[in-house]
Coordinates of C-alpha atoms and ligand atoms in Angstrom, one line a residue:
X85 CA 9.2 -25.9 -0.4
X86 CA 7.4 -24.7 -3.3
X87 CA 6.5 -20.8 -3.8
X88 CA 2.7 -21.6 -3.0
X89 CA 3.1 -23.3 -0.2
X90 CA 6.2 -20.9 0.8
X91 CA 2.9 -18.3 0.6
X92 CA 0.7 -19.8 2.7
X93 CA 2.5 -20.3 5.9
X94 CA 5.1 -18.0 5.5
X95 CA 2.1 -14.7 5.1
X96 CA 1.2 -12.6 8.1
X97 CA -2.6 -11.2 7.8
X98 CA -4.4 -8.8 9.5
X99 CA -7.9 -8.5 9.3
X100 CA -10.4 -5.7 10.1
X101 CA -13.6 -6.6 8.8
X102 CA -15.5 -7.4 6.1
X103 CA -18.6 -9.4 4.3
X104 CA -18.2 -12.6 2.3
X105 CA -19.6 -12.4 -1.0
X106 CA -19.4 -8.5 -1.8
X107 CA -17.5 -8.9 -4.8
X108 CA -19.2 -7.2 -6.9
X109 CA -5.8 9.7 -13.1
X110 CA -4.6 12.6 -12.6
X111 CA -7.6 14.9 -12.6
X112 CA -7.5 17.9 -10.6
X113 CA -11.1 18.7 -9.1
X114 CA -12.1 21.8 -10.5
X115 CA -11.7 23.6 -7.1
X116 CA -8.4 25.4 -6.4
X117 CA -6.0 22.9 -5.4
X118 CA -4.9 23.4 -1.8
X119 CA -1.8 24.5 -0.4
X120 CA 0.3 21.1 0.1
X121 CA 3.6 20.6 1.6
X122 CA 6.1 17.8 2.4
X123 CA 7.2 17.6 5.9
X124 CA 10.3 18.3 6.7
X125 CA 11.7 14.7 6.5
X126 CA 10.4 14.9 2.8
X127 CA 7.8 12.3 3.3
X128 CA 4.0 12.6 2.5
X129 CA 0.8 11.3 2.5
X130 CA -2.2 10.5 0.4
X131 CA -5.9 9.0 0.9
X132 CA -7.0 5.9 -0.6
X133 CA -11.0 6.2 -1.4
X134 CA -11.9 3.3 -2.3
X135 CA -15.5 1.9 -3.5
X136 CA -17.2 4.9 -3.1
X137 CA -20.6 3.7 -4.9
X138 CA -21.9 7.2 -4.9
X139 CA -25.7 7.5 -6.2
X140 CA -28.5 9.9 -6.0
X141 CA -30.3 7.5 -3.8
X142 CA -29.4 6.1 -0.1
X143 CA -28.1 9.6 1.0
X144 CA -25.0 8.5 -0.4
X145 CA -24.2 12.1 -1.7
X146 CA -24.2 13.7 2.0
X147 CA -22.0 11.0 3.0
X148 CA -19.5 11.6 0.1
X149 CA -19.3 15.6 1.0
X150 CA -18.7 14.2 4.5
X151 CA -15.7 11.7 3.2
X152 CA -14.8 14.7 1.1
X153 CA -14.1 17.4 4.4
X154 CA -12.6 14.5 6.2
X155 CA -10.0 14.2 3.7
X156 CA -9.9 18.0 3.2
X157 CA -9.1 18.2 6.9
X158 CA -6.0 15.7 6.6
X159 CA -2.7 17.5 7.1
X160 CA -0.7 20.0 4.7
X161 CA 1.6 17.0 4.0
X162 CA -1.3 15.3 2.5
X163 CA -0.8 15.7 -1.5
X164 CA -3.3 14.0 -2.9
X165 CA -6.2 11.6 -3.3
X166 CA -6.0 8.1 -4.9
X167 CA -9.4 6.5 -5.5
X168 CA -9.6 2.6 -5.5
X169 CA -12.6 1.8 -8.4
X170 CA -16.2 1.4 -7.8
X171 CA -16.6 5.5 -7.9
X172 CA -20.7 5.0 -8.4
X173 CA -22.6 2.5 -7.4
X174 CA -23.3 0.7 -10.6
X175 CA -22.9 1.3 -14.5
X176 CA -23.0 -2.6 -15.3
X177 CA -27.1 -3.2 -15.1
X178 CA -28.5 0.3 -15.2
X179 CA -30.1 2.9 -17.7
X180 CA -27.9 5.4 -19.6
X181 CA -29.7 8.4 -17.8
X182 CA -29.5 7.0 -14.2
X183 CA -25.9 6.4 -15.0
X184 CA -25.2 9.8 -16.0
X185 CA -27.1 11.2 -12.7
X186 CA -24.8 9.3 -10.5
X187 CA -21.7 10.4 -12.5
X188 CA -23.5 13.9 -12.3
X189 CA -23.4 12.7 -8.0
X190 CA -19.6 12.1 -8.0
X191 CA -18.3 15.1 -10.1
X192 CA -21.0 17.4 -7.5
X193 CA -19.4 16.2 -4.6
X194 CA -15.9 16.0 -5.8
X195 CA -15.6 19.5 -6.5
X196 CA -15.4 20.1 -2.9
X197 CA -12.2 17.8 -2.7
X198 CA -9.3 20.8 -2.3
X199 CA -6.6 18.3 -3.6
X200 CA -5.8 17.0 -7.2
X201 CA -7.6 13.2 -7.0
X202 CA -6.2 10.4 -9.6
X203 CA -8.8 7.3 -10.2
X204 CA -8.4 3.8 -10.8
X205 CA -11.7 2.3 -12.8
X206 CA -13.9 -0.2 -11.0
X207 CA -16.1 -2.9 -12.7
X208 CA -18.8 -0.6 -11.4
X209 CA -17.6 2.3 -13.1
X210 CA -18.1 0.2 -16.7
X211 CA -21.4 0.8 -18.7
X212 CA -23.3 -2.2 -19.7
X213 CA -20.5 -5.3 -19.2
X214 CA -22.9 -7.6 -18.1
X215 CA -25.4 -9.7 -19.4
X216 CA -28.2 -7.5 -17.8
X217 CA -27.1 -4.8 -19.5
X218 CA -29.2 -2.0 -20.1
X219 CA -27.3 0.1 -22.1
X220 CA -26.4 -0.6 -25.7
X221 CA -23.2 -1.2 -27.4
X222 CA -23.2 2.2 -29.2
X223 CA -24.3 4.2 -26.3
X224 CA -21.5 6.9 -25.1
X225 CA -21.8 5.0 -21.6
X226 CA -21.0 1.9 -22.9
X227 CA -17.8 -0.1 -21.7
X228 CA -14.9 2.3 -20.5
X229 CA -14.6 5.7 -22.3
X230 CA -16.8 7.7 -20.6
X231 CA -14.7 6.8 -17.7
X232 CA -11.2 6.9 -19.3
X233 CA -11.9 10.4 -20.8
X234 CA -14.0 12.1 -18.2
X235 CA -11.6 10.6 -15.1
X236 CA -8.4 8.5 -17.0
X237 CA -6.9 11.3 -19.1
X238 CA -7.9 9.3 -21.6
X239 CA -6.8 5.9 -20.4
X240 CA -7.5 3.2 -17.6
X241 CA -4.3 3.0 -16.8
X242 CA -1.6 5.1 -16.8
X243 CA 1.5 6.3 -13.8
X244 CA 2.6 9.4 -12.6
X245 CA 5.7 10.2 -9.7
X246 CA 5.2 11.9 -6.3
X247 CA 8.0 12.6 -3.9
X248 CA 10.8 10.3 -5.3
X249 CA 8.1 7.6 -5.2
X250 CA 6.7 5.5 -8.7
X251 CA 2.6 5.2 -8.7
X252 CA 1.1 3.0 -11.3
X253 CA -2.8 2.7 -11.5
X254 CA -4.3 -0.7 -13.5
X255 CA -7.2 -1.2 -15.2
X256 CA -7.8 -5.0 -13.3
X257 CA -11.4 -5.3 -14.9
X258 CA -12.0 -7.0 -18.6
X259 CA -15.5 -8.7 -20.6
X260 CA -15.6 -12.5 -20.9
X261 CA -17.5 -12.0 -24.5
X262 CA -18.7 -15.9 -23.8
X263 CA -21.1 -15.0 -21.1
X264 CA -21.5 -10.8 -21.2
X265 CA -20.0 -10.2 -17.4
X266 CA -16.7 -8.6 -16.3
X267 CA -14.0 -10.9 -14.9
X268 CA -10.5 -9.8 -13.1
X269 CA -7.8 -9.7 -15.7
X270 CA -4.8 -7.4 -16.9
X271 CA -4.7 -7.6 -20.8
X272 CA -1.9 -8.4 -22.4
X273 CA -1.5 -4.5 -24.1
X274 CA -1.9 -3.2 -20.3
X275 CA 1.0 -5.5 -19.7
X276 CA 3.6 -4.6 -22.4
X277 CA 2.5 -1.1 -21.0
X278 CA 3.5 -2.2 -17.5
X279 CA 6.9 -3.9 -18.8
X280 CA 8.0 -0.6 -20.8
X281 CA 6.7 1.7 -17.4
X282 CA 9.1 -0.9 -14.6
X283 CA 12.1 -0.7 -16.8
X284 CA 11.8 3.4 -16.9
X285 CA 11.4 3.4 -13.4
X286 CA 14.0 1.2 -12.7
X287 CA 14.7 -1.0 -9.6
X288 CA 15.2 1.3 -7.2
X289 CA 12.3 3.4 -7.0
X290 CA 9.5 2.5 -4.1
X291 CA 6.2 1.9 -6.8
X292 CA 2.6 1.6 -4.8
X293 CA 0.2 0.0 -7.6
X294 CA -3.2 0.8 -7.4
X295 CA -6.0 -2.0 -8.8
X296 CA -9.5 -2.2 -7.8
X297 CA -9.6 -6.1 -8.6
X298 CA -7.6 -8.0 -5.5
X299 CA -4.5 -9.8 -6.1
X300 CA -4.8 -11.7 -3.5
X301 CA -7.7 -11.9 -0.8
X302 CA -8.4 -14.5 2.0
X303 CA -11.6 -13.3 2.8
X304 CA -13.7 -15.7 1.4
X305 CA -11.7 -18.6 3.0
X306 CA -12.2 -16.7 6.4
X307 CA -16.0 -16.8 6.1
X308 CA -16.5 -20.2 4.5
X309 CA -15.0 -23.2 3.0
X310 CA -11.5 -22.5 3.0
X311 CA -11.0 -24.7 0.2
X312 CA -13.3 -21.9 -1.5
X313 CA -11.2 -20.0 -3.9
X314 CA -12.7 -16.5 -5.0
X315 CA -14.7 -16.8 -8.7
X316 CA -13.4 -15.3 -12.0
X317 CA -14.9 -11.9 -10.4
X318 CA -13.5 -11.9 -7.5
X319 CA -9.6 -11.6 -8.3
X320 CA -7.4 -10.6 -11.2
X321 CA -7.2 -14.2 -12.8
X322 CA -4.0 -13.7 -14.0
X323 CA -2.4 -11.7 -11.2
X324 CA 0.3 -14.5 -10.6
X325 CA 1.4 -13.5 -14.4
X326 CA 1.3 -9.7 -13.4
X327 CA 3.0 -10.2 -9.9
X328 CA 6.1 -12.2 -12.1
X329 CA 6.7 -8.9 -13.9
X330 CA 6.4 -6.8 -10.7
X331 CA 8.6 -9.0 -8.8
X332 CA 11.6 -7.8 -9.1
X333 CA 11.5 -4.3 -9.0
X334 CA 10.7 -2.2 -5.9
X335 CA 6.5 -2.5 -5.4
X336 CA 6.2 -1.9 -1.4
X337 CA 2.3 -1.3 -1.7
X338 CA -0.6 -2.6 -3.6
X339 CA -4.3 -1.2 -2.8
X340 CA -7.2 -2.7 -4.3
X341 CA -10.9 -2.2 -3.4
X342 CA -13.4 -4.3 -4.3
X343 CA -14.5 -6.5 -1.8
X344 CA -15.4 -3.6 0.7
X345 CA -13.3 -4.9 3.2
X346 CA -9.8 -4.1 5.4
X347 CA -7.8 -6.8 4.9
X348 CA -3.8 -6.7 4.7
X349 CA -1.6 -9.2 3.5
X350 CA 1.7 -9.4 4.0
X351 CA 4.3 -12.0 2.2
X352 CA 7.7 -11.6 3.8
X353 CA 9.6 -13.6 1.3
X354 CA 8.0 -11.8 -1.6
X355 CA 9.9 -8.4 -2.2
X356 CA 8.4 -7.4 0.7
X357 CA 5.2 -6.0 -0.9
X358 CA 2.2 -5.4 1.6
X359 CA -1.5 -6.0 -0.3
X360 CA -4.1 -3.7 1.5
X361 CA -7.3 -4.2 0.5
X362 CA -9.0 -0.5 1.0
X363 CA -12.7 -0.6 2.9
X364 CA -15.3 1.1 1.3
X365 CA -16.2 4.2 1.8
X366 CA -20.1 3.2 1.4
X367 CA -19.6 0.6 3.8
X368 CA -22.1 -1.9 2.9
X369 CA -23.5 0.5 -0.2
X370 CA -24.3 2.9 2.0
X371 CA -26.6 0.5 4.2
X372 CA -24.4 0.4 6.7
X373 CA -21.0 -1.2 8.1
X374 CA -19.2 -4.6 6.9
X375 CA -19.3 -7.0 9.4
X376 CA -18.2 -4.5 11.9
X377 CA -15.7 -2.5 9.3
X378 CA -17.1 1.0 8.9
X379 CA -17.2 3.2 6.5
X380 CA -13.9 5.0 5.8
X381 CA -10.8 5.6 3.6
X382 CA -7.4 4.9 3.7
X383 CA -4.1 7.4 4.9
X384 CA -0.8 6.1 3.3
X385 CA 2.3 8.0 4.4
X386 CA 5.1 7.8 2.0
X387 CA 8.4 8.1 3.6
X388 CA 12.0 9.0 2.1
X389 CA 13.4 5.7 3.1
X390 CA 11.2 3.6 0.6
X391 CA 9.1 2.5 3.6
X392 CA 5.2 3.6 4.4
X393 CA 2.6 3.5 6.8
X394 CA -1.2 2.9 6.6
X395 CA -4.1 3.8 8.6
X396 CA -7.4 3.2 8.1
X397 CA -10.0 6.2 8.9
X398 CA -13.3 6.0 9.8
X399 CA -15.0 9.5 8.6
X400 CA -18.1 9.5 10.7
X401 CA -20.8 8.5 8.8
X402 CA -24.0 7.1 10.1
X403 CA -26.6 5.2 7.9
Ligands
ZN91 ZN1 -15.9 -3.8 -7.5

């Protein structure tokens, strides 16, 4: 039996909802950081926020202060937030200025967040990689900086530990020059990054990678032609090269975002790492649920063992 095919029957899914076709740090909010404990088995938790889309428009900044007091809310053994990609709702086709205002949108709402947040860029978070760009190649909006010094520490990439476990945020997102748009892709600098980062951490250590690109979704084949594979945009292209370097040390958890949708995916044969693909919490860009999926955020509980738990949250908001 081949690995592929060793994939496809061998994987368990679960599947909460989702649309077809919506492909599309550490930096402490400037708030005083609440009060956060372990529990007394030494595990803890964090929320995933993926595709948040935030904008001035679509009341999308009174439902991020809601997502924001729902998370605020989450137990003292919550440490931290981990945000997905997608942060506004787009810096690929729009205007310097209205990019700014939603930036403006984000940092407004996230200084209610009481715990330190680290974030993972989106191809939405990127100014002017497409080929309707809008803003120009000299602009400080243009491509990833404004997002790698404002919210990467002055990366897109980057790790940091928490609680005995390993987390390592990607930058999944890169520019086909050919045709001006994004695609899914880890460059090869990101991965002698990732080589160096694995061996420090060494084997034993449970890592939980963060990536708004998908390695892996079966969305698409769910909701059309299964023989459909997802385009350049849709995955990380060369996620089967990046999975080969992860694969032998202890990765028990990847998130992405992305295609707004809960979706886990579970290989058993393959070092036992669970893909969770995050929600949104716009829901459909703040029009609205996916296919029944609402809009919410992810609780991951990080246990001693090296094992974890996931829950999906809905935080109450009503388009
Ligand atoms: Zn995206």
């Amino acid at each position: 039996m081949s690995t592929r095919s060793s994939f496809s029957r061998r994987s368990l899914l679960g599947l909460a909802g989702g649309l077809f076709g919506l492909s599309q740090t550490r930096l402490l909010s400037n708030s005083p950081a609440a009060q956060t404990a372990p529990t007394g088995d030494g595990s803890f938790s964090f929320a995933h926020l993926t595709d948040i889309h935030v904008t001035p428009k679509l009341r999308a900044p009174e439902g991020l202060r809601l997502c924001v007091q729902a998370v605020n809310a989450l137990p003292q053994s919550t440490a931290f937030v981990l945000t997905g990609g997608d942060l506004i709702m787009d810096a690929l086709d729009e205007e310097a200025s209205y990019v700014r205002d939603q930036w403006a949108c984000f940092d407004e709402a996230m200084k209610a967040l009481r715990l330190p947040a680290h974030h993972t860029i989106g191809n939405h978070d990127i100014g002017g990689w497409s080929h309707k760009a809008l803003i120009g190649k000299n602009a400080p909006e243009y491509g990833k900086s404004y997002f790698a010094e404002k919210y990467g520490k002055g990366s897109t990439y980057r790790s940091f530990d928490h609680g005995g476990w390993h987390f390592i945020i990607l930058d999944s997102v890169a520019l086909d020059e050919s045709s001006g748009d994004y695609y899914g892709w880890i460059d090869d600098a990101q991965l002698e990054w990732l080589k160096s980062d694995l061996a420090r951490t060494g084997k034993q250590t449970p890592i939980i990678v963060s990536t708004h690109i998908p390695f892996v979704s079966v969305w698409g084949q769910l909701n059309a032609d299964p023989r459909r594979g997802e385009g350049p945009k849709g995955l990380i292209n060369n996620g089967h090269l990046v999975r080969k370097v992860l694969g032998s040390f202890n990765v028990k958890l990847v998130l992405c975002g992305h295609g707004h949708v809960s979706e886990r995916i579970e290989l058993s044969h393959y070092n036992k790492t669970t893909f969770i693909q995050g929600g949104a919490v716009c829901g459909m860009w703040w029009k609205g649920k996916v296919a029944g999926n609402p809009e919410g955020f992810g609780v991951v509980t990080c246990r001693q063992d090296g094992t974890f738990s996931y829950e999906y949250r809905d935080y109450g908001w009503v388009a």
